[in-house]
Amino acid sequence: DIQMTQSPSSLSASVGDRVTITCRASQGISNYLAWYQQKPGKVPKLLIYGASTLQSGVPSRFSGSGSGTDFALTISSLQPEDVATYYCQKCDSVPYTFGPGTKVDIK
Amino acid sequence: EVHLLESGGGLVQPGGSLRLSCEASGFTSSTHARSWVRQAPGKGLEWVSRISASGDTTDYADSVRGRFTISRDNSKNTVHLQMNSLTVEDTAVYYCVIRMATPQGYDYWGQGTLVTVSS
């Protein structure tokens, strides 16, 4: 099965900073990748699908990029409400494995 | 409005069984595949199982294959997860999820039901 990794596992940044989280698949998955945001105590929320398509209602400061094995989620200007754990998920074929998550805090 | 409501969680001893259910409302779920995702306390998300719209095809994570069975009753817009031979590693919040309006990813999640396996 294809394995998903994320880096870093956690980060702390200041409000207004540009933040980038990377996700790597052990084999190519084209653009079949989704990103989720899970705020503390809440249900995960779909942010991006197709590696770069923003889900309806998601702020434009979020963006996704990549294809094949290497992907990135970028927050252009970190806001206090962005404190959360972010997960990538492969969506090409089962099992639809999630990455281990990246916890984002405010410095 | 799309709504997914899980039920059936609770405390069970190791080796025991539990049946989770997820009732969908606000749409006709018989045209959509249905899935389960779980999250152990303080841990990440784990994809568990999927059933096709017709119910003909089922898929499982390696960690649950042979112990869990997913099924659906389209007349009741409901999907079930029968969990047997439970171990402490199965302790988690189980989310019912669906891909409704996007080509990839799960755009709708239930609130989750907690399964605790403990003696």
mmCIF file with all atom_site columns, C-alpha atoms in Angstrom:
data_model
loop_
_atom_site.group_PDB
_atom_site.id
_atom_site.type_symbol
_atom_site.label_atom_id
_atom_site.label_alt_id
_atom_site.label_comp_id
_atom_site.label_asym_id
_atom_site.label_entity_id
_atom_site.label_seq_id
_atom_site.pdbx_PDB_ins_code
_atom_site.Cartn_x
_atom_site.Cartn_y
_atom_site.Cartn_z
_atom_site.occupancy
_atom_site.B_iso_or_equiv
_atom_site.pdbx_formal_charge
_atom_site.auth_seq_id
_atom_site.auth_comp_id
_atom_site.auth_asym_id
_atom_site.auth_atom_id
_atom_site.pdbx_PDB_model_num
ATOM 1   C CA . ASP A 1 1   ? 0.000   0.000   0.000  1.00 0.00 ? 1   ASP A CA 1
ATOM 2   C CA . ILE A 1 2   ? 1.035   3.597   -0.582 1.00 0.00 ? 2   ILE A CA 1
ATOM 3   C CA . GLN A 1 3   ? 2.250   5.367   2.552  1.00 0.00 ? 3   GLN A CA 1
ATOM 4   C CA . MET A 1 4   ? 1.691   9.051   3.271  1.00 0.00 ? 4   MET A CA 1
ATOM 5   C CA . THR A 1 5   ? 4.097   11.206  5.254  1.00 0.00 ? 5   THR A CA 1
ATOM 6   C CA . GLN A 1 6   ? 3.853   14.835  6.335  1.00 0.00 ? 6   GLN A CA 1
ATOM 7   C CA . SER A 1 7   ? 6.374   17.372  7.519  1.00 0.00 ? 7   SER A CA 1
ATOM 8   C CA . PRO A 1 8   ? 6.815   18.992  9.842  1.00 0.00 ? 8   PRO A CA 1
ATOM 9   C CA . SER A 1 9   ? 4.834   17.127  12.499 1.00 0.00 ? 9   SER A CA 1
ATOM 10  C CA . SER A 1 10  ? 4.210   20.442  14.220 1.00 0.00 ? 10  SER A CA 1
ATOM 11  C CA . LEU A 1 11  ? 5.042   24.093  13.743 1.00 0.00 ? 11  LEU A CA 1
ATOM 12  C CA . SER A 1 12  ? 4.612   27.357  15.541 1.00 0.00 ? 12  SER A CA 1
ATOM 13  C CA . ALA A 1 13  ? 4.362   30.588  13.558 1.00 0.00 ? 13  ALA A CA 1
ATOM 14  C CA . SER A 1 14  ? 3.324   34.194  14.055 1.00 0.00 ? 14  SER A CA 1
ATOM 15  C CA . VAL A 1 15  ? 0.096   35.741  12.874 1.00 0.00 ? 15  VAL A CA 1
ATOM 16  C CA . GLY A 1 16  ? 0.580   36.898  9.304  1.00 0.00 ? 16  GLY A CA 1
ATOM 17  C CA . ASP A 1 17  ? 3.352   34.402  8.534  1.00 0.00 ? 17  ASP A CA 1
ATOM 18  C CA . ARG A 1 18  ? 3.343   32.258  5.432  1.00 0.00 ? 18  ARG A CA 1
ATOM 19  C CA . VAL A 1 19  ? 3.134   28.606  6.440  1.00 0.00 ? 19  VAL A CA 1
ATOM 20  C CA . THR A 1 20  ? 3.808   25.582  4.257  1.00 0.00 ? 20  THR A CA 1
ATOM 21  C CA . ILE A 1 21  ? 3.095   21.940  5.114  1.00 0.00 ? 21  ILE A CA 1
ATOM 22  C CA . THR A 1 22  ? 4.352   19.183  2.883  1.00 0.00 ? 22  THR A CA 1
ATOM 23  C CA . CYS A 1 23  ? 2.882   15.756  2.169  1.00 0.00 ? 23  CYS A CA 1
ATOM 24  C CA . ARG A 1 24  ? 4.661   12.951  0.370  1.00 0.00 ? 24  ARG A CA 1
ATOM 25  C CA . ALA A 1 25  ? 3.268   9.753   -1.103 1.00 0.00 ? 25  ALA A CA 1
ATOM 26  C CA . SER A 1 26  ? 5.487   6.676   -1.348 1.00 0.00 ? 26  SER A CA 1
ATOM 27  C CA . GLN A 1 27  ? 4.292   6.191   -4.949 1.00 0.00 ? 27  GLN A CA 1
ATOM 28  C CA . GLY A 1 28  ? 2.794   8.555   -7.472 1.00 0.00 ? 28  GLY A CA 1
ATOM 29  C CA . ILE A 1 29  ? -0.874  9.424   -7.001 1.00 0.00 ? 29  ILE A CA 1
ATOM 30  C CA . SER A 1 30  ? -1.208  12.046  -9.754 1.00 0.00 ? 30  SER A CA 1
ATOM 31  C CA . ASN A 1 31  ? -3.361  14.827  -8.262 1.00 0.00 ? 31  ASN A CA 1
ATOM 32  C CA . TYR A 1 32  ? -5.542  12.550  -6.143 1.00 0.00 ? 32  TYR A CA 1
ATOM 33  C CA . LEU A 1 33  ? -4.905  14.309  -2.875 1.00 0.00 ? 33  LEU A CA 1
ATOM 34  C CA . ALA A 1 34  ? -7.114  16.053  -0.335 1.00 0.00 ? 34  ALA A CA 1
ATOM 35  C CA . TRP A 1 35  ? -6.289  18.265  2.634  1.00 0.00 ? 35  TRP A CA 1
ATOM 36  C CA . TYR A 1 36  ? -8.317  18.528  5.831  1.00 0.00 ? 36  TYR A CA 1
ATOM 37  C CA . GLN A 1 37  ? -8.306  20.882  8.787  1.00 0.00 ? 37  GLN A CA 1
ATOM 38  C CA . GLN A 1 38  ? -9.269  19.628  12.241 1.00 0.00 ? 38  GLN A CA 1
ATOM 39  C CA . LYS A 1 39  ? -9.616  22.238  14.942 1.00 0.00 ? 39  LYS A CA 1
ATOM 40  C CA . PRO A 1 40  ? -9.316  21.096  18.568 1.00 0.00 ? 40  PRO A CA 1
ATOM 41  C CA . GLY A 1 41  ? -12.373 19.103  19.603 1.00 0.00 ? 41  GLY A CA 1
ATOM 42  C CA . LYS A 1 42  ? -14.009 19.450  16.206 1.00 0.00 ? 42  LYS A CA 1
ATOM 43  C CA . VAL A 1 43  ? -14.813 17.273  13.216 1.00 0.00 ? 43  VAL A CA 1
ATOM 44  C CA . PRO A 1 44  ? -12.344 17.368  10.304 1.00 0.00 ? 44  PRO A CA 1
ATOM 45  C CA . LYS A 1 45  ? -13.199 19.725  7.455  1.00 0.00 ? 45  LYS A CA 1
ATOM 46  C CA . LEU A 1 46  ? -12.283 19.314  3.793  1.00 0.00 ? 46  LEU A CA 1
ATOM 47  C CA . LEU A 1 47  ? -10.104 22.215  2.626  1.00 0.00 ? 47  LEU A CA 1
ATOM 48  C CA . ILE A 1 48  ? -8.683  21.179  -0.726 1.00 0.00 ? 48  ILE A CA 1
ATOM 49  C CA . TYR A 1 49  ? -9.235  18.363  -3.192 1.00 0.00 ? 49  TYR A CA 1
ATOM 50  C CA . GLY A 1 50  ? -7.575  17.440  -6.445 1.00 0.00 ? 50  GLY A CA 1
ATOM 51  C CA . ALA A 1 51  ? -4.336  18.674  -4.827 1.00 0.00 ? 51  ALA A CA 1
ATOM 52  C CA . SER A 1 52  ? -5.144  22.310  -5.588 1.00 0.00 ? 52  SER A CA 1
ATOM 53  C CA . THR A 1 53  ? -8.900  22.956  -5.794 1.00 0.00 ? 53  THR A CA 1
ATOM 54  C CA . LEU A 1 54  ? -10.244 24.967  -2.890 1.00 0.00 ? 54  LEU A CA 1
ATOM 55  C CA . GLN A 1 55  ? -13.420 23.587  -1.353 1.00 0.00 ? 55  GLN A CA 1
ATOM 56  C CA . SER A 1 56  ? -16.351 25.992  -1.375 1.00 0.00 ? 56  SER A CA 1
ATOM 57  C CA . GLY A 1 57  ? -16.277 28.428  1.532  1.00 0.00 ? 57  GLY A CA 1
ATOM 58  C CA . VAL A 1 58  ? -12.607 27.935  2.387  1.00 0.00 ? 58  VAL A CA 1
ATOM 59  C CA . PRO A 1 59  ? -10.656 31.209  2.722  1.00 0.00 ? 59  PRO A CA 1
ATOM 60  C CA . SER A 1 60  ? -8.412  32.057  -0.210 1.00 0.00 ? 60  SER A CA 1
ATOM 61  C CA . ARG A 1 61  ? -5.349  32.257  2.046  1.00 0.00 ? 61  ARG A CA 1
ATOM 62  C CA . PHE A 1 62  ? -5.293  28.465  1.798  1.00 0.00 ? 62  PHE A CA 1
ATOM 63  C CA . SER A 1 63  ? -3.790  26.925  -1.320 1.00 0.00 ? 63  SER A CA 1
ATOM 64  C CA . GLY A 1 64  ? -2.556  23.536  -2.434 1.00 0.00 ? 64  GLY A CA 1
ATOM 65  C CA . SER A 1 65  ? 0.013   22.436  -4.952 1.00 0.00 ? 65  SER A CA 1
ATOM 66  C CA . GLY A 1 66  ? 1.845   19.416  -6.209 1.00 0.00 ? 66  GLY A CA 1
ATOM 67  C CA . SER A 1 67  ? 1.386   16.273  -8.223 1.00 0.00 ? 67  SER A CA 1
ATOM 68  C CA . GLY A 1 68  ? 2.787   12.776  -8.298 1.00 0.00 ? 68  GLY A CA 1
ATOM 69  C CA . THR A 1 69  ? 4.476   12.198  -4.960 1.00 0.00 ? 69  THR A CA 1
ATOM 70  C CA . ASP A 1 70  ? 5.077   15.662  -3.497 1.00 0.00 ? 70  ASP A CA 1
ATOM 71  C CA . PHE A 1 71  ? 2.366   18.035  -2.330 1.00 0.00 ? 71  PHE A CA 1
ATOM 72  C CA . ALA A 1 72  ? 2.091   21.188  -0.258 1.00 0.00 ? 72  ALA A CA 1
ATOM 73  C CA . LEU A 1 73  ? -0.551  23.091  1.670  1.00 0.00 ? 73  LEU A CA 1
ATOM 74  C CA . THR A 1 74  ? 0.202   26.782  2.092  1.00 0.00 ? 74  THR A CA 1
ATOM 75  C CA . ILE A 1 75  ? -1.442  29.331  4.346  1.00 0.00 ? 75  ILE A CA 1
ATOM 76  C CA . SER A 1 76  ? -0.420  32.694  2.908  1.00 0.00 ? 76  SER A CA 1
ATOM 77  C CA . SER A 1 77  ? -1.086  34.717  6.066  1.00 0.00 ? 77  SER A CA 1
ATOM 78  C CA . LEU A 1 78  ? -1.623  32.679  9.222  1.00 0.00 ? 78  LEU A CA 1
ATOM 79  C CA . GLN A 1 79  ? -4.632  33.712  11.300 1.00 0.00 ? 79  GLN A CA 1
ATOM 80  C CA . PRO A 1 80  ? -5.501  32.780  14.902 1.00 0.00 ? 80  PRO A CA 1
ATOM 81  C CA . GLU A 1 81  ? -8.461  30.710  13.688 1.00 0.00 ? 81  GLU A CA 1
ATOM 82  C CA . ASP A 1 82  ? -6.093  28.535  11.646 1.00 0.00 ? 82  ASP A CA 1
ATOM 83  C CA . VAL A 1 83  ? -4.806  26.802  14.779 1.00 0.00 ? 83  VAL A CA 1
ATOM 84  C CA . ALA A 1 84  ? -5.531  23.185  13.940 1.00 0.00 ? 84  ALA A CA 1
ATOM 85  C CA . THR A 1 85  ? -4.082  19.891  12.809 1.00 0.00 ? 85  THR A CA 1
ATOM 86  C CA . TYR A 1 86  ? -3.874  19.457  9.058  1.00 0.00 ? 86  TYR A CA 1
ATOM 87  C CA . TYR A 1 87  ? -4.066  16.081  7.326  1.00 0.00 ? 87  TYR A CA 1
ATOM 88  C CA . CYS A 1 88  ? -3.451  15.029  3.748  1.00 0.00 ? 88  CYS A CA 1
ATOM 89  C CA . GLN A 1 89  ? -5.254  12.010  2.267  1.00 0.00 ? 89  GLN A CA 1
ATOM 90  C CA . LYS A 1 90  ? -4.595  9.994   -0.869 1.00 0.00 ? 90  LYS A CA 1
ATOM 91  C CA . CYS A 1 91  ? -7.729  9.659   -2.959 1.00 0.00 ? 91  CYS A CA 1
ATOM 92  C CA . ASP A 1 92  ? -6.606  7.612   -5.936 1.00 0.00 ? 92  ASP A CA 1
ATOM 93  C CA . SER A 1 93  ? -7.624  4.139   -4.769 1.00 0.00 ? 93  SER A CA 1
ATOM 94  C CA . VAL A 1 94  ? -8.349  2.264   -1.566 1.00 0.00 ? 94  VAL A CA 1
ATOM 95  C CA . PRO A 1 95  ? -7.040  2.349   1.049  1.00 0.00 ? 95  PRO A CA 1
ATOM 96  C CA . TYR A 1 96  ? -7.600  6.108   1.205  1.00 0.00 ? 96  TYR A CA 1
ATOM 97  C CA . THR A 1 97  ? -4.740  6.587   3.639  1.00 0.00 ? 97  THR A CA 1
ATOM 98  C CA . PHE A 1 98  ? -4.305  9.771   5.647  1.00 0.00 ? 98  PHE A CA 1
ATOM 99  C CA . GLY A 1 99  ? -1.008  11.389  6.494  1.00 0.00 ? 99  GLY A CA 1
ATOM 100 C CA . PRO A 1 100 ? -0.020  11.547  10.180 1.00 0.00 ? 100 PRO A CA 1
ATOM 101 C CA . GLY A 1 101 ? -0.982  15.194  10.520 1.00 0.00 ? 101 GLY A CA 1
ATOM 102 C CA . THR A 1 102 ? 0.740   18.531  11.119 1.00 0.00 ? 102 THR A CA 1
ATOM 103 C CA . LYS A 1 103 ? -0.194  20.554  14.178 1.00 0.00 ? 103 LYS A CA 1
ATOM 104 C CA . VAL A 1 104 ? -0.118  24.320  13.630 1.00 0.00 ? 104 VAL A CA 1
ATOM 105 C CA . ASP A 1 105 ? 0.071   26.739  16.561 1.00 0.00 ? 105 ASP A CA 1
ATOM 106 C CA . ILE A 1 106 ? 0.449   30.477  16.958 1.00 0.00 ? 106 ILE A CA 1
ATOM 107 C CA . LYS A 1 107 ? 3.795   31.665  18.321 1.00 0.00 ? 107 LYS A CA 1
ATOM 108 C CA . GLU B 2 1   ? -29.119 19.944  4.315  1.00 0.00 ? 1   GLU B CA 1
ATOM 109 C CA . VAL B 2 2   ? -26.907 16.867  4.412  1.00 0.00 ? 2   VAL B CA 1
ATOM 110 C CA . HIS B 2 3   ? -26.740 15.257  7.822  1.00 0.00 ? 3   HIS B CA 1
ATOM 111 C CA . LEU B 2 4   ? -24.991 12.076  8.991  1.00 0.00 ? 4   LEU B CA 1
ATOM 112 C CA . LEU B 2 5   ? -25.920 10.656  12.388 1.00 0.00 ? 5   LEU B CA 1
ATOM 113 C CA . GLU B 2 6   ? -23.868 7.856   13.904 1.00 0.00 ? 6   GLU B CA 1
ATOM 114 C CA . SER B 2 7   ? -25.066 5.590   16.681 1.00 0.00 ? 7   SER B CA 1
ATOM 115 C CA . GLY B 2 8   ? -24.080 2.376   18.416 1.00 0.00 ? 8   GLY B CA 1
ATOM 116 C CA . GLY B 2 9   ? -20.858 3.355   20.112 1.00 0.00 ? 9   GLY B CA 1
ATOM 117 C CA . GLY B 2 10  ? -20.071 2.441   23.695 1.00 0.00 ? 10  GLY B CA 1
ATOM 118 C CA . LEU B 2 11  ? -17.911 0.404   26.034 1.00 0.00 ? 11  LEU B CA 1
ATOM 119 C CA . VAL B 2 12  ? -17.116 -3.188  25.092 1.00 0.00 ? 12  VAL B CA 1
ATOM 120 C CA . GLN B 2 13  ? -14.667 -5.746  26.438 1.00 0.00 ? 13  GLN B CA 1
ATOM 121 C CA . PRO B 2 14  ? -11.753 -7.025  24.363 1.00 0.00 ? 14  PRO B CA 1
ATOM 122 C CA . GLY B 2 15  ? -12.941 -9.794  22.076 1.00 0.00 ? 15  GLY B CA 1
ATOM 123 C CA . GLY B 2 16  ? -16.445 -8.379  22.012 1.00 0.00 ? 16  GLY B CA 1
ATOM 124 C CA . SER B 2 17  ? -18.605 -7.032  19.224 1.00 0.00 ? 17  SER B CA 1
ATOM 125 C CA . LEU B 2 18  ? -20.375 -3.793  18.437 1.00 0.00 ? 18  LEU B CA 1
ATOM 126 C CA . ARG B 2 19  ? -22.508 -2.579  15.540 1.00 0.00 ? 19  ARG B CA 1
ATOM 127 C CA . LEU B 2 20  ? -22.336 1.015   14.448 1.00 0.00 ? 20  LEU B CA 1
ATOM 128 C CA . SER B 2 21  ? -24.986 2.662   12.314 1.00 0.00 ? 21  SER B CA 1
ATOM 129 C CA . CYS B 2 22  ? -25.038 5.874   10.337 1.00 0.00 ? 22  CYS B CA 1
ATOM 130 C CA . GLU B 2 23  ? -28.295 7.352   9.086  1.00 0.00 ? 23  GLU B CA 1
ATOM 131 C CA . ALA B 2 24  ? -28.107 9.902   6.315  1.00 0.00 ? 24  ALA B CA 1
ATOM 132 C CA . SER B 2 25  ? -30.664 12.616  5.735  1.00 0.00 ? 25  SER B CA 1
ATOM 133 C CA . GLY B 2 26  ? -31.079 15.522  3.377  1.00 0.00 ? 26  GLY B CA 1
ATOM 134 C CA . PHE B 2 27  ? -30.194 13.501  0.280  1.00 0.00 ? 27  PHE B CA 1
ATOM 135 C CA . THR B 2 28  ? -30.668 10.113  -1.329 1.00 0.00 ? 28  THR B CA 1
ATOM 136 C CA . SER B 2 29  ? -27.645 8.194   -0.139 1.00 0.00 ? 29  SER B CA 1
ATOM 137 C CA . SER B 2 30  ? -28.316 5.194   -2.389 1.00 0.00 ? 30  SER B CA 1
ATOM 138 C CA . THR B 2 31  ? -26.417 6.952   -5.167 1.00 0.00 ? 31  THR B CA 1
ATOM 139 C CA . HIS B 2 32  ? -23.267 7.506   -3.099 1.00 0.00 ? 32  HIS B CA 1
ATOM 140 C CA . ALA B 2 33  ? -20.561 5.297   -1.657 1.00 0.00 ? 33  ALA B CA 1
ATOM 141 C CA . ARG B 2 34  ? -20.382 5.422   2.119  1.00 0.00 ? 34  ARG B CA 1
ATOM 142 C CA . SER B 2 35  ? -17.310 5.184   4.331  1.00 0.00 ? 35  SER B CA 1
ATOM 143 C CA . TRP B 2 36  ? -16.028 5.094   7.897  1.00 0.00 ? 36  TRP B CA 1
ATOM 144 C CA . VAL B 2 37  ? -12.967 6.908   9.269  1.00 0.00 ? 37  VAL B CA 1
ATOM 145 C CA . ARG B 2 38  ? -11.745 6.548   12.848 1.00 0.00 ? 38  ARG B CA 1
ATOM 146 C CA . GLN B 2 39  ? -9.552  8.531   15.206 1.00 0.00 ? 39  GLN B CA 1
ATOM 147 C CA . ALA B 2 40  ? -7.985  7.038   18.312 1.00 0.00 ? 40  ALA B CA 1
ATOM 148 C CA . PRO B 2 41  ? -7.750  9.381   21.308 1.00 0.00 ? 41  PRO B CA 1
ATOM 149 C CA . GLY B 2 42  ? -5.062  11.981  20.660 1.00 0.00 ? 42  GLY B CA 1
ATOM 150 C CA . LYS B 2 43  ? -4.098  10.337  17.367 1.00 0.00 ? 43  LYS B CA 1
ATOM 151 C CA . GLY B 2 44  ? -4.554  10.949  13.667 1.00 0.00 ? 44  GLY B CA 1
ATOM 152 C CA . LEU B 2 45  ? -7.231  9.953   11.187 1.00 0.00 ? 45  LEU B CA 1
ATOM 153 C CA . GLU B 2 46  ? -7.430  6.380   9.893  1.00 0.00 ? 46  GLU B CA 1
ATOM 154 C CA . TRP B 2 47  ? -9.533  5.301   6.922  1.00 0.00 ? 47  TRP B CA 1
ATOM 155 C CA . VAL B 2 48  ? -11.463 2.164   7.898  1.00 0.00 ? 48  VAL B CA 1
ATOM 156 C CA . SER B 2 49  ? -13.906 0.958   5.272  1.00 0.00 ? 49  SER B CA 1
ATOM 157 C CA . ARG B 2 50  ? -15.973 1.806   2.205  1.00 0.00 ? 50  ARG B CA 1
ATOM 158 C CA . ILE B 2 51  ? -19.066 0.386   0.525  1.00 0.00 ? 51  ILE B CA 1
ATOM 159 C CA . SER B 2 52  ? -20.174 1.197   -2.989 1.00 0.00 ? 52  SER B CA 1
ATOM 160 C CA . ALA B 2 53  ? -23.493 2.848   -3.772 1.00 0.00 ? 53  ALA B CA 1
ATOM 161 C CA . SER B 2 54  ? -25.067 -0.456  -4.739 1.00 0.00 ? 54  SER B CA 1
ATOM 162 C CA . GLY B 2 55  ? -23.448 -2.354  -1.890 1.00 0.00 ? 55  GLY B CA 1
ATOM 163 C CA . ASP B 2 56  ? -21.745 -4.759  -4.315 1.00 0.00 ? 56  ASP B CA 1
ATOM 164 C CA . THR B 2 57  ? -18.218 -3.668  -3.462 1.00 0.00 ? 57  THR B CA 1
ATOM 165 C CA . THR B 2 58  ? -16.652 -3.332  -0.026 1.00 0.00 ? 58  THR B CA 1
ATOM 166 C CA . ASP B 2 59  ? -13.124 -2.363  0.982  1.00 0.00 ? 59  ASP B CA 1
ATOM 167 C CA . TYR B 2 60  ? -11.298 -2.440  4.301  1.00 0.00 ? 60  TYR B CA 1
ATOM 168 C CA . ALA B 2 61  ? -8.116  -1.226  5.913  1.00 0.00 ? 61  ALA B CA 1
ATOM 169 C CA . ASP B 2 62  ? -5.670  -4.028  6.652  1.00 0.00 ? 62  ASP B CA 1
ATOM 170 C CA . SER B 2 63  ? -6.071  -3.333  10.373 1.00 0.00 ? 63  SER B CA 1
ATOM 171 C CA . VAL B 2 64  ? -9.765  -4.324  10.352 1.00 0.00 ? 64  VAL B CA 1
ATOM 172 C CA . ARG B 2 65  ? -10.119 -6.717  7.412  1.00 0.00 ? 65  ARG B CA 1
ATOM 173 C CA . GLY B 2 66  ? -11.633 -10.019 8.527  1.00 0.00 ? 66  GLY B CA 1
ATOM 174 C CA . ARG B 2 67  ? -13.034 -8.511  11.726 1.00 0.00 ? 67  ARG B CA 1
ATOM 175 C CA . PHE B 2 68  ? -15.217 -5.633  10.486 1.00 0.00 ? 68  PHE B CA 1
ATOM 176 C CA . THR B 2 69  ? -18.061 -5.837  7.984  1.00 0.00 ? 69  THR B CA 1
ATOM 177 C CA . ILE B 2 70  ? -19.649 -2.843  6.311  1.00 0.00 ? 70  ILE B CA 1
ATOM 178 C CA . SER B 2 71  ? -23.169 -3.059  4.930  1.00 0.00 ? 71  SER B CA 1
ATOM 179 C CA . ARG B 2 72  ? -25.944 -0.726  3.864  1.00 0.00 ? 72  ARG B CA 1
ATOM 180 C CA . ASP B 2 73  ? -29.712 -0.531  3.775  1.00 0.00 ? 73  ASP B CA 1
ATOM 181 C CA . ASN B 2 74  ? -30.592 1.912   1.021  1.00 0.00 ? 74  ASN B CA 1
ATOM 182 C CA . SER B 2 75  ? -34.274 1.776   1.921  1.00 0.00 ? 75  SER B CA 1
ATOM 183 C CA . LYS B 2 76  ? -33.316 3.413   5.230  1.00 0.00 ? 76  LYS B CA 1
ATOM 184 C CA . ASN B 2 77  ? -30.416 5.575   3.988  1.00 0.00 ? 77  ASN B CA 1
ATOM 185 C CA . THR B 2 78  ? -28.310 3.757   6.559  1.00 0.00 ? 78  THR B CA 1
ATOM 186 C CA . VAL B 2 79  ? -24.874 2.173   6.606  1.00 0.00 ? 79  VAL B CA 1
ATOM 187 C CA . HIS B 2 80  ? -23.669 -0.234  9.286  1.00 0.00 ? 80  HIS B CA 1
ATOM 188 C CA . LEU B 2 81  ? -20.273 -1.293  10.574 1.00 0.00 ? 81  LEU B CA 1
ATOM 189 C CA . GLN B 2 82  ? -20.264 -4.644  12.337 1.00 0.00 ? 82  GLN B CA 1
ATOM 190 C CA . MET B 2 83  ? -17.149 -4.856  14.481 1.00 0.00 ? 83  MET B CA 1
ATOM 191 C CA . ASN B 2 84  ? -16.078 -8.231  15.863 1.00 0.00 ? 84  ASN B CA 1
ATOM 192 C CA . SER B 2 85  ? -13.055 -9.460  17.817 1.00 0.00 ? 85  SER B CA 1
ATOM 193 C CA . LEU B 2 86  ? -12.454 -5.969  19.103 1.00 0.00 ? 86  LEU B CA 1
ATOM 194 C CA . THR B 2 87  ? -9.102  -5.051  20.659 1.00 0.00 ? 87  THR B CA 1
ATOM 195 C CA . VAL B 2 88  ? -7.965  -2.039  22.669 1.00 0.00 ? 88  VAL B CA 1
ATOM 196 C CA . GLU B 2 89  ? -6.416  -0.699  19.453 1.00 0.00 ? 89  GLU B CA 1
ATOM 197 C CA . ASP B 2 90  ? -9.932  -0.281  18.041 1.00 0.00 ? 90  ASP B CA 1
ATOM 198 C CA . THR B 2 91  ? -10.733 2.347   20.673 1.00 0.00 ? 91  THR B CA 1
ATOM 199 C CA . ALA B 2 92  ? -11.549 5.476   18.705 1.00 0.00 ? 92  ALA B CA 1
ATOM 200 C CA . VAL B 2 93  ? -14.148 7.946   17.573 1.00 0.00 ? 93  VAL B CA 1
ATOM 201 C CA . TYR B 2 94  ? -15.738 6.477   14.454 1.00 0.00 ? 94  TYR B CA 1
ATOM 202 C CA . TYR B 2 95  ? -16.858 8.993   11.857 1.00 0.00 ? 95  TYR B CA 1
ATOM 203 C CA . CYS B 2 96  ? -19.365 8.300   9.117  1.00 0.00 ? 96  CYS B CA 1
ATOM 204 C CA . VAL B 2 97  ? -18.246 10.178  6.011  1.00 0.00 ? 97  VAL B CA 1
ATOM 205 C CA . ILE B 2 98  ? -19.377 10.707  2.444  1.00 0.00 ? 98  ILE B CA 1
ATOM 206 C CA . ARG B 2 99  ? -18.145 12.287  -0.759 1.00 0.00 ? 99  ARG B CA 1
ATOM 207 C CA . MET B 2 100 ? -21.162 14.190  -2.031 1.00 0.00 ? 100 MET B CA 1
ATOM 208 C CA . ALA B 2 101 ? -20.319 17.144  -4.229 1.00 0.00 ? 101 ALA B CA 1
ATOM 209 C CA . THR B 2 102 ? -16.583 16.898  -4.796 1.00 0.00 ? 102 THR B CA 1
ATOM 210 C CA . PRO B 2 103 ? -14.656 14.498  -7.057 1.00 0.00 ? 103 PRO B CA 1
ATOM 211 C CA . GLN B 2 104 ? -12.266 13.653  -4.227 1.00 0.00 ? 104 GLN B CA 1
ATOM 212 C CA . GLY B 2 105 ? -12.209 13.802  -0.462 1.00 0.00 ? 105 GLY B CA 1
ATOM 213 C CA . TYR B 2 106 ? -14.956 13.578  2.140  1.00 0.00 ? 106 TYR B CA 1
ATOM 214 C CA . ASP B 2 107 ? -16.994 16.756  2.193  1.00 0.00 ? 107 ASP B CA 1
ATOM 215 C CA . TYR B 2 108 ? -19.494 15.627  4.806  1.00 0.00 ? 108 TYR B CA 1
ATOM 216 C CA . TRP B 2 109 ? -18.717 14.110  8.207  1.00 0.00 ? 109 TRP B CA 1
ATOM 217 C CA . GLY B 2 110 ? -20.904 12.949  11.043 1.00 0.00 ? 110 GLY B CA 1
ATOM 218 C CA . GLN B 2 111 ? -20.177 14.060  14.593 1.00 0.00 ? 111 GLN B CA 1
ATOM 219 C CA . GLY B 2 112 ? -18.699 10.671  15.413 1.00 0.00 ? 112 GLY B CA 1
ATOM 220 C CA . THR B 2 113 ? -19.462 7.917   17.902 1.00 0.00 ? 113 THR B CA 1
ATOM 221 C CA . LEU B 2 114 ? -16.962 6.793   20.534 1.00 0.00 ? 114 LEU B CA 1
ATOM 222 C CA . VAL B 2 115 ? -16.033 3.129   20.803 1.00 0.00 ? 115 VAL B CA 1
ATOM 223 C CA . THR B 2 116 ? -14.072 2.162   23.895 1.00 0.00 ? 116 THR B CA 1
ATOM 224 C CA . VAL B 2 117 ? -12.598 -1.319  24.149 1.00 0.00 ? 117 VAL B CA 1
ATOM 225 C CA . SER B 2 118 ? -11.523 -2.011  27.695 1.00 0.00 ? 118 SER B CA 1
ATOM 226 C CA . SER B 2 119 ? -11.762 -4.654  30.372 1.00 0.00 ? 119 SER B CA 1
#
